Each structure stands twice: as C-alpha cells, then as structure tokens.
Amino acid sequence: MSNIEFNNNKAIDWAWNVNSADLKTDTAEIKSALMNLSAPVYLAQSGADLGVTDSILDSGSDGEKVLAFAQALTPEDLGDDEYKKQHGVKYAYHGGAMANGIASVELVIALGKAGLLCSFGAAGLIPDAVEDAIRRIQAELPDGPYAVNLIHAPAEEALESGAVDRFLKMGVKTVEASAYLALTEHIVWYRLSGLTQNDDGSVNIGHKVIAKVSRTEVARRFMEPAPEKLIKKLLAQGKITELQAELSKSVPMADDITAEADSGGHTDNRPFVTLLPSIITLRDEIQAKYNYPQPLRVGAGGGIGTPESAIAAFNMGAAYIVLGSVNQSCVEAGASEHTRKLLSTIEMADVTMAPAADMFEMGVKLQVLKRGSMFAMRANKLYDLYVNYDSIEDIPAAEREKIEKQIFRQNLDEIWAGTEDFFKQRDPEMLARALDNPKRKMALIFRWYLGLSSRWSNIGEKGREMDYQIWAGPSLGAFNSWVKETYLSDYTKRAAVDVTMHILQGAAYLQRINQLKMQGVSLSTELGRYVPNN
C-alpha cells in the first residue's frame, strides 16, 4: 500500500475545504504534520495522491474537500484536568515511589521542575535519611509538586507512625500510600489532621493522599470516609480535633486511587485492562452513595511503558498514568550503574516473584528481575525453610551450611548478632518479640538477606551482583523493545523527563492516528508508529 490511503465507505461530510497548494504529500512532510501535535491535521485529495495540511479555507471558499481530520492534541491535553489542577502539574502523570530511595531526590526534583509529579521512595529508609531527602526536595521545589511514599508496615508499625509524624512536622502535603492491606490509624491521622473548614462551610483538604491499590476491597476503604473506630482513637489521643472528626465524614480517605496492575515490587500481577475498569466502576458506585463535591480520580499504573499502553489507559478512563519500572533505568534513579545497565537489557519475560522483606512472614511477594541475578531463587529458598521449620536450630545441618555458604556468606549466629544491633535502633519492640519466639527470630535472620539485597543493588555492592534484588515489571521489557533502535537504548542517555515526554507525546500522536483510522484512513507502519528521536 501507499503511505496513506482513504476508504470512501467511511467518508464523513465535513463542511471544510483546504487549499490544494497547501497539501503535503511527501512521506516526511506528512510525518512532520502529524508530529506537530499543537496543530490540527486535515486530509484531502491532491491530484492522484492524498495530502495533509494544518489549515482550512474560510467558509464558502472553493478548494479540496476535507476527507478526514485529527484535532490538535498535546501531552498537556491528556488525562484529567482536575488532577493537574489539584497537584499543580502540567501533565496527567505520576512517577511512582520506588523504595529505598530508588525514586530518588534527583528523580523527584527533575520531574517536578518539568511539571510532573513524582513520589520520593521513602520506604525502607531510616527516618533521618527521609527527613534529609524531604528538606532537599523542598529546597528545590518549595511550591511543589512532589509527594512522599508512606508504605504500610504491619510488621513494623513504629516506622509508619514515625513517618507520619515527620511528614506532619515537615509540611508534606501529598503522600502516596502503598502496600496497604487495611487502613491504619497512621494514614487516617495524616489525612484528617489536614482538614480545615472554608469560609463557605466547605471542607479544605490540606493533606492529599494518592492510594496505590490492586484490590477492590482495599480501594473501597480509601474511597470511603475514615472509619469511626479510628476517628475515635485519634480523638482520644488528641491527634485530631472535634471539627476535623466532623469534617472527615464528608471526604474520602484519598483524592486519587492508582489501580496498580502488573508492576515491579509489591503486586498482584493483575492486568490493568481488567483492574482499571473495576476500580472505576467502584469509584462511580461510591460517588453515587456519598456525593463528594470533588469525585475521586482513578489512575493506572503497572504495565505502562510505551505510548500504546499509555493511550490505552487514558482511553479506558484513567485520570493519570503512573511509571515506575521505566524510571528505575533512568540516570536520576537511586540505583547503581550495574543495575541500570542490566535493566536496560531486559525483556518482558525476565521478571519473576520473590518474597517481600517487609511482609516476609505473611507470605507476601513482589516482582523482581530474574535475569542476571539469583536473588529470587535464593529468597524463595529461605521462605521454604521458614515455612517448613520452626527455628534456625531445626534446619538440617547440611541445609544450614548450604545457605550460610551460598546466601549469607556468614555463620547464622553472626548474622543474628548483626540483626540484633540493627533492630535495637530501628524497632526495639520487634526485637523483643523475637527473643522469645524462635520462628520470629528465624524470620528476622532471613529478612537480613532480603533487606540488604536491595541495598546492594542500589549502591552497587561489589561481589554481590548475583544477589541484587531489583524490582521490575514487564513494562520495562516493553519499553526496551520500543526504544531498541533509538538513542534511548543507551541507558546512560535515559533522562527521566525526556523518557516521560516521549511516552506522553507518543500517546498523543497515537490518539491522532486513531482518530484518522476511525474515519477510514489507512497509514503505513512508518506513519502509524511513534518512535523516539533526539
């Protein structure tokens, strides 16, 4: 076929004409016109060929009849306008939190300065490190936009409580709540302590919450007002006022709900083509019940790494899109060069599931890279031992010797000594519970490996490359395939803002292509695809 064809059976009687002299018929010129996202594209006959232009004639003027057109559509036009307004951003985008500072200060600042919201990956970091990071972000983005991750920590409640305490003291206005299985008093405290009443009696929400969920039962808890039981508890503790308790009855627990599909890290591996509409339907049900003045917005994350997946999410009703795994391969990410280089080579099938350090005893798993690392295999081995034995002493001598040599590279008694020192500072209560519980003690020893393995990946620990725990989803493999023949295949050239804008520009471009296709226009592969170029 030629580069561009038209099916007359789908012709629409547009009341527009164009100047035949303005029509561009050369492939490069057509591509240029399509790439000019801020101008419309009109298709008309130009002799024996079809051509495009960005202007029409005045009404009543003679010229070639318009056969099809695509509206002007820029990256700023995608997604929900209220999301952009509420978060003070230009684009319906969110850079998702990646723990241990992988979603780094540098990443948050770079995206924020470009009008893109990003969450700092506070999970797993000591409170002082989190506070230092927030101060650095606030210095560069005094008016935002930025968010900080608040992760559910059922095994280490003091960490979640301490995080909220610091967020409130430091004036953090937006948190990304992730890995929640149920609401806790800490996330409710953060939300409600920011409520005030406007002069007209309406509620001002000073603390915004973006809840990342993959299950409808968890989404429902964030879509509804705070539960009375937790409100009473916070009132008794003097953490909220009677007015805030009353105001909380008319606002949901979150402003935005991210439907987290097949992502890196904590995930239920759900495809967003089924998860996103389910969460949107639930949102509509909740809105009909509570009639919030500002309805919740639902975004899509997990599985998004190309313009095709981005525009699919927007077309399915996503208010915004979330990128995580793709950002981890960018130069601003808090990951070692070895890790970023490895991530730039993976394919979609190069990921697998492994036990999560923070919810090890519960059997919760997360998605990690299996190519270039033995972490997943070794972590699953430790979990099997945990399930099958009640203490370190119960593990057969041969098995113990094997994991000491291959995984820990130390005697387990030495590992326990180091673990004791660690939890004395991090969470003394957890240590106390483990001293009289051999099973819990074994879990903490095994968590030593799971916890350090992600740190080794971030700092590039020499000699531990095969133990690197690298969180990644299949979207990164799709991204690598998309940019394979472009300058972005070089991991050293992956700047987060540049990568993000190519995905958003590509999504807008493809939407224009889809508009033309629906009007009977057939395009060559070259014209129908968006490929990054520098």
XYZ file of C-alpha atoms in Angstrom:
534
model
C 0.000 0.000 0.000
C 0.978 3.659 -0.298
C 1.916 5.620 2.817
C -1.616 6.892 3.243
C -4.951 5.639 1.846
C -8.611 6.502 2.364
C -11.684 4.268 2.500
C -14.543 6.162 0.845
C -17.094 3.890 2.500
C -16.323 5.678 5.786
C -16.414 9.188 4.333
C -17.874 11.888 6.573
C -19.310 15.019 5.003
C -17.040 17.571 6.666
C -18.059 21.135 5.781
C -14.443 22.192 5.274
C -12.246 22.834 2.265
C -8.478 23.246 2.036
C -6.176 24.956 -0.402
C -4.749 22.275 -2.677
C -1.451 24.192 -2.809
C -1.072 23.734 0.956
C -1.341 19.924 0.851
C 1.778 17.941 1.734
C 2.087 14.561 0.038
C 5.685 13.606 0.761
C 6.041 10.969 3.495
C 8.436 13.076 5.551
C 6.142 16.099 5.305
C 3.100 14.040 6.313
C 5.025 12.676 9.293
C 6.065 16.192 10.267
C 2.467 17.396 10.111
C 1.294 14.501 12.270
C 4.106 15.165 14.749
C 3.071 18.816 15.091
C 0.695 17.981 17.919
C -0.352 21.561 18.590
C -1.946 21.940 15.136
C -4.849 20.000 13.571
C -4.321 17.777 10.545
C -6.729 17.832 7.591
C -6.618 15.128 4.901
C -7.708 15.863 1.315
C -7.158 14.676 -2.244
C -4.153 16.173 -4.011
C -4.298 15.020 -7.604
C -3.778 11.258 -7.626
C -2.423 11.336 -4.080
C -3.646 12.191 -0.612
C -2.128 15.072 1.284
C -2.385 16.817 4.625
C -2.394 20.416 5.843
C -2.966 22.181 9.147
C -5.313 24.914 7.863
C -8.731 25.169 6.221
C -10.221 27.837 3.971
C -12.787 30.359 5.075
C -16.397 29.244 4.841
C -17.663 29.453 1.264
C -14.210 29.347 -0.331
C -13.549 26.774 -3.030
C -10.878 24.131 -2.577
C -10.318 20.453 -1.985
C -12.886 18.815 0.262
C -11.625 17.575 3.669
C -11.958 13.797 3.858
C -10.733 13.284 7.422
C -9.119 15.256 10.195
C -7.349 14.864 13.549
C -7.620 17.503 16.219
C -4.691 19.260 17.851
C -3.757 17.175 20.878
C -0.701 17.783 23.059
C 0.626 15.856 26.071
C -0.892 18.557 28.296
C -4.340 17.654 26.955
C -4.205 14.031 28.084
C -5.852 12.886 31.296
C -7.897 14.625 33.953
C -7.711 18.422 34.217
C -8.718 18.372 37.883
C -5.787 16.075 38.681
C -3.428 18.583 37.103
C -5.047 21.475 38.955
C -5.085 19.790 42.355
C -1.432 18.736 42.176
C -0.169 21.847 40.400
C 1.249 19.953 37.417
C 1.170 20.284 33.633
C 0.704 16.610 32.832
C -1.565 13.783 33.994
C 1.382 11.741 35.170
C 2.778 10.363 38.405
C 6.254 8.967 38.948
C 5.558 6.168 41.399
C 7.552 5.617 44.561
C 10.294 3.007 44.472
C 11.554 2.075 47.929
C 14.984 2.674 49.428
C 15.341 5.933 47.577
C 15.314 4.387 44.098
C 12.716 7.055 43.363
C 15.430 9.471 44.401
C 15.623 13.118 45.382
C 17.139 13.783 41.955
C 14.289 11.994 40.194
C 11.607 13.867 42.148
C 13.267 17.235 41.504
C 13.907 16.637 37.798
C 10.316 15.580 37.140
C 8.872 18.237 39.434
C 10.670 21.067 37.656
C 9.169 19.828 34.384
C 5.623 19.909 35.773
C 5.453 16.191 36.559
C 4.519 14.757 39.957
C 6.820 12.138 41.475
C 6.901 10.386 44.861
C 10.120 10.074 46.823
C 10.834 6.416 47.688
C 10.929 6.777 51.475
C 10.065 3.153 52.292
C 12.929 1.214 53.841
C 14.992 4.286 54.718
C 15.785 5.396 58.269
C 13.798 8.446 59.438
C 16.795 10.805 59.399
C 17.550 9.918 55.772
C 13.929 10.555 54.833
C 13.943 13.908 56.585
C 17.140 14.952 54.838
C 15.659 13.952 51.468
C 12.475 15.943 52.093
C 14.462 19.030 53.008
C 16.478 18.763 49.793
C 13.313 18.361 47.717
C 11.590 21.269 49.451
C 14.609 23.489 48.822
C 14.369 22.855 45.069
C 10.569 22.602 44.840
C 9.302 24.975 47.543
C 5.865 25.122 45.926
C 5.896 21.520 44.697
C 4.965 19.379 43.014
C 6.224 16.394 44.954
C 4.916 13.548 47.061
C 6.481 11.194 49.600
C 5.761 7.495 49.903
C 4.011 6.186 53.004
C 4.156 2.405 52.989
C 2.041 0.115 55.122
C 4.300 -1.631 57.634
C 2.205 -4.192 59.550
C 5.335 -5.860 60.953
C 6.985 -2.543 61.899
C 4.195 -0.199 62.931
C 6.618 2.238 64.555
C 8.081 3.024 61.128
C 4.707 4.009 59.691
C 3.823 6.072 62.754
C 7.225 7.763 62.775
C 6.981 8.559 59.085
C 3.619 10.302 59.507
C 4.944 12.244 62.483
C 7.841 13.590 60.415
C 5.668 14.296 57.385
C 3.385 16.443 59.514
C 6.263 18.314 61.137
C 7.887 18.997 57.769
C 4.748 20.123 55.982
C 4.490 17.298 53.452
C 1.227 17.980 51.624
C 0.943 14.827 49.486
C 1.695 11.191 50.244
C 1.495 8.116 48.091
C 0.059 5.356 50.279
C 1.205 1.947 49.078
C 1.031 -1.745 50.024
C -1.909 -1.159 52.372
C -3.972 -4.192 53.297
C -6.292 -2.136 55.500
C -6.458 1.399 56.845
C -4.323 2.185 59.875
C -4.663 4.974 62.410
C -1.461 6.472 60.974
C -2.712 7.099 57.435
C -6.029 8.312 58.902
C -4.112 10.656 61.215
C -2.244 12.130 58.272
C -5.409 12.627 56.231
C -7.646 14.065 58.929
C -5.087 16.345 60.552
C -5.029 18.362 57.326
C -8.765 19.071 57.236
C -9.987 22.635 57.755
C -13.238 24.444 57.031
C -13.517 27.139 54.382
C -15.498 30.340 54.959
C -18.380 28.948 52.895
C -18.558 25.842 55.094
C -16.923 23.506 52.588
C -14.004 21.264 53.531
C -10.435 22.152 52.631
C -8.256 19.044 52.274
C -4.748 20.072 53.254
C -3.186 16.626 53.115
C -3.659 14.868 49.788
C -3.462 11.071 49.543
C -2.754 9.037 46.420
C -3.618 5.446 47.294
C -1.979 2.724 45.221
C -4.172 -0.395 45.283
C -4.666 -3.594 43.343
C -7.787 -4.927 45.063
C -11.293 -3.528 45.126
C -11.742 -4.240 48.842
C -8.728 -2.068 49.659
C -9.786 0.577 47.134
C -13.189 0.794 48.846
C -11.573 1.666 52.178
C -9.720 4.584 50.608
C -12.790 5.718 48.677
C -14.991 5.909 51.757
C -14.685 8.338 54.691
C -12.405 7.380 57.577
C -13.838 4.633 59.809
C -15.447 5.794 63.037
C -13.355 3.406 65.138
C -10.095 5.031 64.091
C -11.541 8.545 64.357
C -12.453 7.918 67.992
C -8.991 6.541 68.695
C -7.303 9.617 67.238
C -9.648 11.913 69.141
C -8.807 10.148 72.396
C -5.103 10.596 71.653
C -5.591 14.296 70.920
C -4.183 13.924 67.392
C -7.221 15.428 65.671
C -9.860 17.944 66.701
C -13.612 17.504 67.046
C -14.035 19.704 63.964
C -11.678 17.531 61.922
C -13.577 14.443 63.049
C -16.824 16.024 61.877
C -15.371 17.244 58.573
C -13.965 13.770 57.838
C -17.486 12.419 57.363
C -17.832 14.249 54.049
C -14.470 13.455 52.434
C -12.940 10.184 51.212
C -9.673 8.852 52.592
C -7.901 9.541 49.295
C -8.041 12.071 46.483
C -6.627 9.726 43.859
C -6.675 5.959 43.510
C -3.955 4.325 41.430
C -5.102 0.997 40.035
C -1.784 -0.839 40.350
C -1.658 -3.699 37.885
C 1.323 -5.866 36.896
C 4.042 -3.705 38.424
C 7.502 -4.129 39.869
C 7.718 -4.605 43.635
C 4.522 -5.353 45.586
C 1.953 -6.509 43.044
C -0.913 -8.895 42.475
C 0.118 -9.193 38.802
C -3.288 -8.066 37.584
C -3.676 -6.754 34.014
C -4.836 -3.157 34.015
C -7.356 -3.869 31.240
C -9.424 -5.703 33.862
C -8.322 -3.926 37.051
C -8.769 -0.324 35.887
C -12.434 -0.591 34.808
C -13.243 -2.485 38.018
C -11.786 0.288 40.156
C -13.512 2.988 38.073
C -16.848 1.204 38.437
C -16.358 1.017 42.200
C -15.494 4.719 42.282
C -18.737 5.541 40.493
C -20.672 3.403 42.965
C -19.054 5.145 45.928
C -19.600 8.590 44.398
C -23.302 7.866 43.917
C -23.529 6.917 47.597
C -21.573 9.788 49.160
C -21.906 12.525 46.509
C -18.499 14.030 47.250
C -18.105 17.638 45.990
C -14.909 16.522 44.267
C -15.144 12.929 42.946
C -12.114 10.700 43.354
C -9.858 10.259 40.380
C -8.610 6.860 39.252
C -5.227 6.469 37.577
C -3.444 3.495 36.068
C -0.037 2.086 36.962
C 1.750 -1.182 36.290
C 2.295 -2.401 32.746
C 2.699 1.101 31.304
C 5.977 1.608 29.475
C 5.073 2.587 25.908
C 2.854 5.172 24.191
C 0.462 2.364 23.229
C -0.120 1.324 26.853
C -0.333 4.950 27.966
C -3.031 5.907 25.480
C -4.861 2.652 26.201
C -5.036 3.659 29.866
C -6.261 7.166 29.067
C -8.855 5.831 26.634
C -10.112 3.445 29.322
C -10.772 6.373 31.616
C -7.537 6.737 33.603
C -7.215 10.224 35.074
C -3.425 9.875 35.022
C -0.757 7.275 34.343
C 1.995 6.038 36.662
C 5.501 4.981 35.662
C 7.845 3.104 37.987
C 9.974 0.363 36.467
C 10.884 2.512 33.459
C 12.090 5.316 35.726
C 14.376 2.924 37.579
C 16.549 2.621 34.476
C 16.926 6.399 34.180
C 20.064 8.287 35.167
C 18.376 10.059 38.100
C 17.239 6.831 39.768
C 18.864 5.813 43.040
C 20.170 2.576 41.552
C 23.720 1.553 40.767
C 25.119 1.767 37.268
C 25.335 -2.034 37.123
C 21.617 -2.271 37.909
C 20.558 0.431 35.458
C 22.628 -1.140 32.699
C 21.103 -4.544 33.407
C 17.588 -3.086 33.443
C 18.140 -1.560 30.004
C 18.608 -5.040 28.519
C 15.694 -6.997 29.964
C 12.727 -8.377 28.084
C 9.148 -8.791 29.271
C 9.653 -12.373 30.461
C 12.750 -11.566 32.536
C 10.806 -11.000 35.766
C 9.507 -13.296 38.497
C 8.046 -13.272 42.014
C 10.001 -13.443 45.274
C 9.281 -12.950 48.998
C 8.972 -9.355 50.220
C 11.250 -8.386 53.098
C 8.707 -6.137 54.819
C 5.917 -8.750 54.793
C 8.024 -11.916 54.763
C 6.116 -13.758 57.488
C 2.799 -13.092 55.726
C 3.994 -14.726 52.517
C 3.586 -11.528 50.501
C 5.636 -11.499 47.302
C 6.932 -8.852 44.951
C 8.062 -8.792 41.330
C 11.798 -8.721 40.680
C 14.308 -9.227 37.927
C 15.369 -12.831 37.402
C 17.826 -12.159 34.596
C 21.353 -11.526 35.850
C 20.516 -12.278 39.493
C 19.882 -15.335 41.657
C 18.049 -13.342 44.302
C 14.573 -14.702 43.525
C 15.698 -18.330 43.692
C 17.622 -17.788 46.925
C 14.876 -15.739 48.579
C 12.274 -18.386 47.733
C 14.572 -20.999 49.253
C 14.670 -19.053 52.511
C 10.899 -18.748 52.559
C 10.527 -22.516 52.042
C 12.793 -23.093 55.040
C 10.768 -20.626 57.095
C 7.524 -22.435 56.258
C 8.904 -25.914 56.940
C 10.846 -25.325 60.168
C 10.081 -23.645 63.485
C 13.550 -22.342 64.254
C 17.050 -21.970 62.885
C 18.095 -24.896 65.056
C 15.520 -27.167 63.374
C 17.045 -26.678 59.931
C 19.113 -29.749 58.953
C 22.839 -29.144 59.297
C 23.505 -29.687 55.588
C 20.816 -27.163 54.610
C 22.077 -24.622 57.125
C 25.643 -24.976 55.900
C 24.478 -24.540 52.329
C 22.620 -21.261 52.919
C 25.430 -19.945 55.131
C 27.932 -20.565 52.355
C 25.892 -19.624 49.280
C 23.471 -16.961 50.515
C 24.615 -15.332 53.745
C 28.367 -15.942 53.407
C 28.493 -15.884 57.195
C 27.547 -18.091 60.111
C 23.902 -17.512 61.019
C 24.895 -16.763 64.622
C 26.950 -13.839 63.319
C 24.023 -12.723 61.175
C 21.770 -12.744 64.241
C 24.224 -10.612 66.198
C 24.166 -8.010 63.444
C 20.376 -8.251 63.198
C 20.051 -7.574 66.916
C 22.143 -4.423 66.619
C 20.060 -3.269 63.649
C 16.668 -3.685 65.329
C 17.840 -2.147 68.593
C 17.969 1.106 66.671
C 15.192 0.541 64.131
C 12.443 -1.206 66.122
C 13.290 -2.451 69.666
C 9.763 -3.790 70.152
C 10.127 -6.135 67.204
C 13.427 -7.391 68.583
C 11.855 -8.019 71.971
C 9.084 -10.098 70.367
C 11.660 -12.201 68.546
C 13.804 -13.039 71.592
C 11.174 -15.422 72.956
C 9.922 -16.638 69.582
C 12.343 -18.849 67.580
C 10.146 -18.670 64.470
C 10.164 -14.883 64.508
C 13.891 -14.877 65.142
C 14.368 -17.042 62.051
C 12.252 -14.612 60.027
C 14.383 -11.660 61.097
C 17.567 -13.514 60.151
C 16.190 -14.327 56.720
C 14.988 -10.734 56.326
C 18.621 -9.666 56.794
C 19.325 -11.061 53.339
C 16.119 -9.793 51.753
C 16.643 -6.313 53.157
C 20.301 -5.936 52.247
C 19.925 -7.384 48.761
C 18.015 -4.323 47.544
C 20.579 -2.018 49.155
C 23.403 -3.917 47.428
C 21.672 -3.265 44.109
C 21.291 0.432 44.842
C 24.888 1.044 45.912
C 26.481 -1.454 43.502
C 27.991 -3.718 46.169
C 30.926 -5.486 44.530
C 30.859 -9.271 44.700
C 27.138 -9.368 45.455
C 25.856 -8.812 41.913
C 24.143 -12.205 41.784
C 22.256 -11.319 44.978
C 20.893 -7.980 43.778
C 17.178 -7.610 44.446
C 15.954 -5.480 41.551
C 12.263 -4.619 41.457
C 10.886 -4.560 37.923
C 7.726 -5.273 35.983
C 7.225 -6.418 32.387
C 6.532 -2.828 31.307
C 10.279 -2.180 31.326
C 10.791 -5.030 28.867
C 8.148 -3.468 26.624
C 9.883 -0.098 26.912
C 13.255 -1.633 25.999
C 11.711 -3.258 22.935
C 10.126 0.046 21.873
C 13.387 2.033 22.090
C 15.661 -0.745 20.854
C 16.776 1.019 17.670
C 16.873 4.517 19.183
C 19.265 6.558 21.288
C 17.274 5.570 24.403
C 18.599 2.016 24.139
C 21.714 3.511 25.768
C 20.949 3.552 29.494
C 23.316 6.479 30.046
C 21.039 8.661 27.905
C 17.804 7.859 29.694
C 16.857 11.109 31.417
C 13.535 10.742 33.237
C 11.880 13.867 31.841
C 12.923 13.014 28.284
C 11.667 9.437 28.631
C 8.365 10.587 30.125
C 7.747 13.201 27.471
C 8.376 10.690 24.680
C 5.748 8.387 26.191
C 3.230 11.233 26.570
C 3.982 12.709 23.149
C 3.731 9.243 21.652
C 0.384 8.705 23.335
C -0.960 11.988 21.927
C 0.419 11.119 18.476
C -1.242 7.692 18.506
C -4.534 9.193 19.573
C -4.449 11.405 16.465
C -3.605 8.380 14.336
C -6.572 6.528 15.860
C -8.862 9.441 15.025
C -7.819 9.222 11.385
C -8.206 5.439 11.308
C -11.764 5.691 12.615
C -12.558 7.923 9.633
C -11.289 5.366 7.137
C -7.651 6.434 6.806
C -5.029 3.694 6.437
C -1.431 4.599 7.220
C 1.883 2.888 6.593
C 3.807 1.434 9.528
C 6.191 4.368 9.417
C 3.377 6.887 9.800
C 1.365 4.787 12.238
C 4.107 4.463 14.866
C 5.773 6.906 17.214
C 9.486 6.300 17.668
C 11.714 8.449 19.926
C 14.316 10.544 18.181
C 16.749 13.087 19.533
